[in-house]
Short mmCIF file of C-alpha atoms in Angstrom, two decimals:
data_model
loop_
_atom_site.label_atom_id
_atom_site.label_comp_id
_atom_site.label_asym_id
_atom_site.label_seq_id
_atom_site.Cartn_x
_atom_site.Cartn_y
_atom_site.Cartn_z
CA ASN A 1 30.14 -23.81 -0.56
CA TYR A 2 27.95 -25.39 2.14
CA LEU A 3 26.91 -22.14 3.65
CA TYR A 4 22.98 -21.91 4.16
CA VAL A 5 22.64 -18.57 6.00
CA LEU A 6 24.26 -15.20 5.39
CA SER A 7 23.17 -12.35 7.21
CA LEU A 8 25.13 -8.98 7.25
CA GLY A 9 22.27 -6.69 7.11
CA ASN A 10 21.47 -3.87 9.33
CA ASP A 11 18.52 -3.88 11.69
CA TYR A 12 16.23 -0.98 11.12
CA GLY A 13 16.96 2.01 13.57
CA ALA A 14 20.56 0.65 14.51
CA PRO A 15 22.91 3.36 15.58
CA GLU A 16 25.06 4.26 12.70
CA GLU A 17 28.37 3.31 14.36
CA GLU A 18 26.80 -0.24 14.73
CA LYS A 19 25.88 -0.66 10.98
CA ASN A 20 27.72 -2.67 8.52
CA GLN A 21 28.89 -0.55 5.62
CA LEU A 22 30.49 -2.55 2.66
CA VAL A 23 29.72 0.12 -0.12
CA MET A 24 30.70 -2.18 -3.05
CA PRO A 25 29.01 -3.98 -5.91
CA LEU A 26 27.31 -7.36 -5.29
CA PRO A 27 30.40 -9.60 -5.09
CA SER A 28 30.68 -12.24 -7.55
CA PHE A 29 31.71 -14.91 -4.90
CA LEU A 30 28.11 -14.84 -3.64
CA GLY A 31 27.42 -17.08 -6.84
CA ASP A 32 29.53 -19.71 -5.40
CA LEU A 33 27.26 -20.17 -2.38
CA THR A 34 24.85 -22.40 -4.10
CA TYR A 35 23.36 -23.90 -0.88
CA LEU A 36 22.18 -20.51 0.51
CA SER A 37 18.65 -20.64 1.63
CA PHE A 38 18.91 -17.09 3.55
CA LEU A 39 20.66 -14.04 2.44
CA ASN A 40 20.44 -10.58 4.06
CA LEU A 41 22.48 -7.67 2.77
CA GLU A 42 19.84 -5.13 3.84
CA GLY A 43 20.99 -1.48 3.98
CA VAL A 44 24.89 -2.13 3.77
CA GLY A 45 25.75 0.02 0.78
CA MET A 46 25.47 -2.28 -2.27
CA THR A 47 26.04 -0.62 -5.45
CA SER A 48 25.95 -1.18 -9.17
CA THR A 49 23.58 -3.65 -11.02
CA ILE A 50 22.53 -7.26 -10.06
CA PRO A 51 24.97 -9.48 -12.17
CA GLU A 52 22.72 -11.62 -14.57
CA GLU A 53 24.42 -14.91 -13.45
CA LEU A 54 23.87 -14.22 -9.69
CA PHE A 55 20.13 -15.35 -9.40
CA SER A 56 20.97 -18.40 -11.44
CA SER A 57 23.08 -19.76 -8.66
CA TRP A 58 20.76 -19.91 -5.96
CA PRO A 59 18.13 -22.75 -6.52
CA HIS A 60 17.78 -23.22 -2.86
CA LEU A 61 17.31 -19.69 -1.71
CA LYS A 62 14.07 -18.76 0.10
CA SER A 63 14.57 -15.37 1.58
CA LEU A 64 16.47 -12.44 -0.04
CA TYR A 65 16.82 -9.13 1.44
CA LEU A 66 18.81 -6.55 -0.70
CA ASN A 67 16.53 -3.62 0.28
CA ASP A 68 17.77 -0.10 1.19
CA ASN A 69 21.08 -0.30 -0.85
CA ASP A 70 22.22 1.73 -4.09
CA ILE A 71 21.50 -0.91 -6.61
CA THR A 72 20.73 0.29 -10.05
CA GLY A 73 19.51 -0.90 -13.55
CA ALA A 74 16.67 -3.31 -14.14
CA LEU A 75 15.82 -6.66 -12.67
CA PRO A 76 17.76 -9.41 -14.58
CA LYS A 77 15.75 -11.96 -16.38
CA SER A 78 17.54 -14.70 -14.60
CA ILE A 79 15.30 -13.95 -11.62
CA LYS A 80 13.22 -16.89 -12.95
CA HIS A 81 15.79 -19.15 -11.63
CA LEU A 82 15.01 -18.30 -7.82
CA SER A 83 12.83 -21.46 -8.05
CA SER A 84 12.37 -21.69 -4.23
CA ILE A 85 12.00 -18.14 -3.29
CA GLU A 86 9.59 -17.07 -0.70
CA VAL A 87 10.65 -13.52 0.39
CA LEU A 88 12.06 -10.97 -2.14
CA TRP A 89 12.80 -7.57 -0.81
CA LEU A 90 14.31 -5.30 -3.38
CA GLY A 91 12.95 -1.79 -2.19
CA GLY A 92 14.80 1.44 -1.33
CA ASN A 93 17.18 1.13 -4.27
CA ASN A 94 17.62 2.79 -7.63
CA LEU A 95 15.99 -0.02 -9.69
CA GLY A 96 14.09 1.23 -12.74
CA GLY A 97 12.05 0.34 -15.88
CA SER A 98 9.47 -2.42 -15.98
CA ILE A 99 8.92 -5.24 -13.51
CA ILE A 100 10.00 -7.94 -15.96
CA PRO A 101 7.45 -10.70 -16.97
CA GLU A 102 9.80 -13.38 -15.60
CA ILE A 103 8.42 -12.49 -12.22
CA GLY A 104 5.51 -14.42 -12.78
CA GLN A 105 7.57 -17.62 -12.85
CA LEU A 106 8.45 -17.33 -9.13
CA SER A 107 5.54 -19.63 -8.03
CA THR A 108 6.60 -20.03 -4.52
CA LEU A 109 6.84 -16.27 -3.68
CA LYS A 110 4.88 -15.12 -0.70
CA ASP A 111 6.28 -11.55 0.04
CA LEU A 112 7.48 -9.22 -2.83
CA SER A 113 8.75 -5.59 -1.90
CA LEU A 114 9.71 -3.28 -4.64
CA GLU A 115 8.63 0.00 -2.99
CA SER A 116 10.63 3.36 -3.10
CA ASN A 117 12.97 2.54 -6.00
CA TYR A 118 14.40 6.11 -6.59
CA ARG A 119 16.62 8.75 -5.83
CA ASP A 120 16.34 12.42 -6.11
CA ASP A 121 19.53 14.16 -5.01
CA ALA A 122 22.13 16.39 -6.43
CA ALA A 123 22.94 13.75 -9.04
CA GLY A 124 19.22 14.06 -10.46
CA LYS A 125 16.30 11.52 -10.34
CA ARG A 126 17.37 7.88 -10.80
CA GLY A 127 15.50 4.58 -10.81
CA PHE A 128 11.72 4.34 -10.80
CA ILE A 129 9.71 1.32 -11.59
CA THR A 130 7.34 2.12 -14.39
CA THR A 131 5.19 -0.76 -15.27
CA VAL A 132 3.56 -3.84 -14.04
CA PRO A 133 3.54 -6.92 -16.19
CA PRO A 134 0.31 -8.88 -16.50
CA GLU A 135 2.21 -11.96 -15.66
CA ILE A 136 2.24 -10.85 -11.92
CA GLY A 137 -1.23 -12.33 -11.72
CA GLN A 138 0.42 -15.82 -11.79
CA LEU A 139 1.63 -15.29 -8.24
CA THR A 140 -1.05 -17.06 -6.50
CA ASN A 141 0.93 -17.76 -3.36
CA LEU A 142 1.69 -14.21 -2.89
CA GLU A 143 0.70 -12.72 0.47
CA MET A 144 2.36 -9.34 0.63
CA LEU A 145 2.94 -6.91 -2.34
CA SER A 146 4.40 -3.54 -1.97
CA LEU A 147 4.91 -1.30 -4.96
CA ALA A 148 4.51 1.98 -3.24
CA ASN A 149 6.35 5.14 -4.10
CA ASN A 150 7.55 4.33 -7.70
CA ALA A 151 6.35 5.86 -10.95
CA LEU A 152 3.76 3.27 -12.03
CA SER A 153 1.01 4.69 -14.14
CA GLY A 154 -1.94 3.93 -16.29
CA GLN A 155 -4.64 1.82 -14.69
CA VAL A 156 -4.27 -0.42 -11.68
CA PRO A 157 -3.48 -3.81 -13.23
CA MET A 158 -6.72 -6.07 -13.28
CA GLN A 159 -4.49 -8.92 -12.84
CA LEU A 160 -3.92 -8.18 -9.22
CA GLY A 161 -7.30 -9.51 -8.63
CA ASP A 162 -5.86 -13.07 -9.41
CA LEU A 163 -3.58 -12.94 -6.36
CA ILE A 164 -6.13 -14.90 -4.27
CA SER A 165 -3.78 -15.34 -1.34
CA LEU A 166 -2.93 -11.60 -1.01
CA ARG A 167 -3.27 -10.14 2.47
CA ARG A 168 -1.57 -6.73 1.90
CA LEU A 169 -1.50 -4.53 -1.19
CA GLN A 170 0.31 -1.41 -1.04
CA LEU A 171 0.16 0.88 -4.31
CA SER A 172 0.61 4.25 -2.59
CA GLY A 173 2.50 7.09 -4.05
CA ASN A 174 2.52 6.31 -7.76
CA PHE A 175 0.59 7.88 -10.79
CA PHE A 176 -2.17 5.33 -11.37
CA GLU A 177 -5.03 6.88 -13.18
CA SER A 178 -8.80 6.30 -14.36
CA GLN A 179 -10.85 3.67 -12.92
CA LEU A 180 -10.23 1.09 -10.04
CA PRO A 181 -10.60 -2.45 -11.35
CA SER A 182 -13.63 -4.32 -10.00
CA ALA A 183 -11.41 -7.37 -9.99
CA LEU A 184 -9.78 -6.50 -6.77
CA GLY A 185 -13.11 -7.45 -5.24
CA ARG A 186 -12.06 -11.08 -5.55
CA LEU A 187 -9.48 -10.56 -2.85
CA GLU A 188 -11.38 -12.30 -0.18
CA MET A 189 -8.17 -12.72 2.17
CA LEU A 190 -6.92 -9.21 1.74
CA GLU A 191 -6.55 -7.28 4.90
CA GLU A 192 -4.82 -4.14 3.90
CA LEU A 193 -5.42 -2.04 0.80
CA ASP A 194 -3.70 1.17 0.11
CA ILE A 195 -3.91 3.07 -3.13
CA SER A 196 -3.51 6.56 -1.60
CA PHE A 197 -1.61 9.40 -3.22
CA ASN A 198 -2.32 8.48 -6.92
CA TRP A 199 -4.26 10.19 -9.61
CA LEU A 200 -7.30 8.10 -9.82
CA SER A 201 -10.59 9.60 -11.22
CA SER A 202 -12.67 6.56 -10.29
CA THR A 203 -15.87 5.22 -8.48
CA ILE A 204 -15.29 2.86 -5.59
CA PRO A 205 -16.48 -0.39 -7.23
CA ALA A 206 -19.34 -2.15 -5.44
CA GLU A 207 -17.30 -5.31 -5.66
CA TYR A 208 -15.06 -3.97 -3.09
CA GLY A 209 -17.72 -4.96 -0.42
CA ASN A 210 -16.59 -8.72 -1.14
CA MET A 211 -13.23 -8.05 0.47
CA ILE A 212 -14.52 -9.43 3.75
CA SER A 213 -11.28 -9.78 5.41
CA LEU A 214 -10.24 -6.14 5.07
CA THR A 215 -9.19 -4.29 8.06
CA SER A 216 -7.82 -1.25 6.50
CA LEU A 217 -8.88 0.74 3.32
CA SER A 218 -6.72 3.65 2.25
CA LEU A 219 -7.85 5.58 -0.92
CA HIS A 220 -7.22 9.14 0.24
CA SER A 221 -5.25 12.04 -1.47
CA ASN A 222 -6.24 10.93 -5.20
CA TYR A 223 -5.80 14.34 -6.83
CA ASN A 224 -3.15 16.24 -8.66
CA ASP A 225 -2.80 19.69 -7.05
CA LYS A 226 -1.87 22.36 -9.75
CA ASN A 227 -1.64 25.85 -8.15
CA GLY A 228 -4.39 25.10 -5.83
CA TYR A 229 -6.76 23.49 -8.38
CA PHE A 230 -7.49 19.85 -7.62
CA THR A 231 -7.92 17.42 -10.54
CA TRP A 232 -8.88 13.88 -10.75
CA GLY A 233 -9.97 12.17 -7.31
CA ILE A 234 -12.33 9.29 -6.25
CA LYS A 235 -15.54 10.68 -7.84
CA SER A 236 -18.43 8.88 -6.71
CA LYS A 237 -21.15 8.42 -3.79
CA LEU A 238 -20.16 6.24 -0.99
CA PRO A 239 -21.13 2.64 -1.79
CA THR A 240 -23.50 1.01 0.52
CA GLU A 241 -21.57 -2.18 -0.09
CA LEU A 242 -18.99 -0.81 2.25
CA GLY A 243 -21.32 -1.95 5.21
CA LYS A 244 -20.39 -5.51 4.25
CA LEU A 245 -16.85 -5.10 5.46
CA LYS A 246 -17.27 -6.32 8.94
CA ASN A 247 -13.65 -6.63 9.74
CA LEU A 248 -12.91 -3.08 8.77
CA GLN A 249 -10.99 -0.95 11.44
CA HIS A 250 -9.53 2.04 9.49
CA ILE A 251 -11.08 3.75 6.49
CA ASN A 252 -9.61 6.89 4.96
CA LEU A 253 -11.20 8.38 1.75
CA SER A 254 -10.19 11.96 2.75
CA ASP A 255 -8.96 14.57 -0.03
CA ASN A 256 -11.15 13.25 -2.88
CA TYR A 257 -14.43 14.33 -4.74
CA LEU A 258 -16.91 12.11 -2.88
CA THR A 259 -20.51 13.20 -3.23
CA GLY A 260 -23.80 12.30 -1.97
CA THR A 261 -24.70 11.69 1.76
CA LEU A 262 -22.87 9.70 4.54
CA ILE A 263 -24.19 6.28 4.38
CA THR A 264 -25.87 4.68 7.31
CA GLU A 265 -24.36 1.26 6.54
CA ILE A 266 -21.05 2.54 8.13
CA GLY A 267 -22.91 2.03 11.25
CA GLN A 268 -22.77 -1.70 10.74
CA LEU A 269 -18.90 -1.75 11.04
CA TYR A 270 -18.79 -2.51 14.79
CA LEU A 271 -14.86 -2.89 14.73
CA LEU A 272 -14.26 0.60 12.97
CA GLN A 273 -11.62 2.64 14.94
CA THR A 274 -10.68 5.51 12.55
CA MET A 275 -12.90 7.08 9.96
CA ASN A 276 -11.17 9.90 7.78
CA LEU A 277 -13.68 11.38 5.24
CA GLN A 278 -12.51 15.12 5.33
CA ASN A 279 -12.06 17.34 2.42
CA ASN A 280 -14.74 15.84 0.10
CA PHE A 281 -18.19 17.09 -1.10
CA LEU A 282 -20.37 14.94 1.36
CA GLN A 283 -23.65 16.49 2.49
CA GLY A 284 -26.67 15.77 4.39
CA SER A 285 -26.85 14.64 7.99
CA ILE A 286 -24.35 12.72 10.17
CA PRO A 287 -26.05 9.28 10.75
CA LYS A 288 -26.69 8.47 14.35
CA GLU A 289 -26.10 4.83 13.28
CA TYR A 290 -22.43 5.55 13.65
CA SER A 291 -22.78 5.28 17.38
CA ASN A 292 -23.02 1.54 16.74
CA CYS A 293 -19.22 1.77 16.08
CA VAL A 294 -18.33 1.21 19.63
CA SER A 295 -14.52 1.10 19.22
CA MET A 296 -14.48 4.36 17.36
CA LYS A 297 -11.55 6.59 18.34
CA GLU A 298 -11.37 9.01 15.51
CA ILE A 299 -13.95 10.53 13.27
CA LEU A 300 -12.96 13.29 10.83
CA LEU A 301 -15.67 15.03 8.57
CA GLN A 302 -14.66 18.51 8.30
CA GLU A 303 -14.29 20.32 4.90
CA ASN A 304 -17.37 18.82 3.51
CA ASN A 305 -20.79 20.28 2.67
CA ILE A 306 -22.68 19.07 5.71
CA ASP A 307 -25.52 21.66 6.45
CA GLY A 308 -24.70 23.08 9.85
CA GLU A 309 -27.98 24.79 10.17
CA SER A 310 -30.01 21.58 9.98
CA PHE A 311 -27.64 18.83 11.18
CA GLY A 312 -25.23 18.54 13.81
CA MET A 313 -23.02 15.72 15.26
CA PRO A 314 -25.32 13.39 17.16
CA GLU A 315 -24.90 13.18 20.85
CA GLU A 316 -24.81 9.39 20.72
CA ILE A 317 -21.69 9.54 18.66
CA CYS A 318 -19.96 11.86 21.27
CA ARG A 319 -20.72 9.51 23.96
CA LEU A 320 -18.80 6.72 22.33
CA PRO A 321 -16.44 5.46 25.09
CA GLU A 322 -13.28 5.06 22.86
CA LEU A 323 -13.73 8.53 20.95
CA ASP A 324 -10.57 10.57 21.16
CA LEU A 325 -10.81 12.83 18.20
CA ALA A 326 -13.86 14.30 16.27
CA ARG A 327 -13.82 17.13 13.92
CA VAL A 328 -16.61 18.80 11.67
CA ASP A 329 -16.83 22.26 10.18
CA CYS A 330 -17.25 25.17 12.33
CA GLU A 331 -21.02 25.66 11.31
CA VAL A 332 -21.82 22.16 12.35
CA SER A 333 -22.75 21.83 16.03
CA CYS A 334 -20.80 19.38 17.93
CA SER A 335 -20.25 19.04 21.95
CA CYS A 336 -17.06 16.75 21.45
CA CYS A 337 -15.25 18.16 18.58
CA LEU A 338 -11.93 19.58 18.62
CA THR A 339 -12.38 22.86 16.96
CA THR A 340 -10.26 25.93 15.96
CA CYS A 341 -13.11 28.06 15.27
#
């Protein structure tokens, strides 16, 4: 009963012959290990549902890795009894339904992973986490949150803006619609924001310029492709407030409905390495101020409405020392672009 650490999980990329394969329901004897502080059963083939009484047995547990198994059903309400939990990884299973409100009682939680909870095989589609409760905003110590690749719909919850310690937020691969919440602009410690591959029809809130720690911003591919016709999409001009994100290294807003001109304020992002704005409706000139981004390695501007007869890629940008890849449309002159024209 005095076991503190139990690690049977498989390392990512380990050879198949070296992996533990238990292929069994979560054993009831785990509930007798009341002093556990660390439990790793990652990718060992656990099946069935999580027994309601199991989470009630681990008041000292700080790290729980049950990801990449075949666990089904909904999260049990007894999850609220994990009073010491800091890391909770449940992704890559077949969990379904709502994230239960009791999740908001895990005041010590720092890292929550529920991504990719579905299966689509010969047995049909199973799993899918569908809703996020407002109580998730109570997790003010949370630093990492991944809900990517589920079936979340409706608007991105505004309560996520209450997660003041958050450093990474991954919501890609869902069905979020409508407007992005301006409340996310309160996340001044956020370093990575990914809401790509959703169905947003939104502007980019000016408040996102307040996310001063942001290093990576991904809002790309927000459309629904029905027989070649794109619906939804980020529908706005590029906000000038993006120029306030001085720590930004990667920005990907490709495959949306962005309009207006390329803003000069991006030239204030001196740490920027990749800028992907292809497949939008941007027009006008390519600002020479982008040559101030001395760390730029990749700039993709093809499939926009840049007037090739009047404007080309400024030579100052082509002379950037780190630039590896540049693309514009065929009619736009560019001495350094990779082209298939």
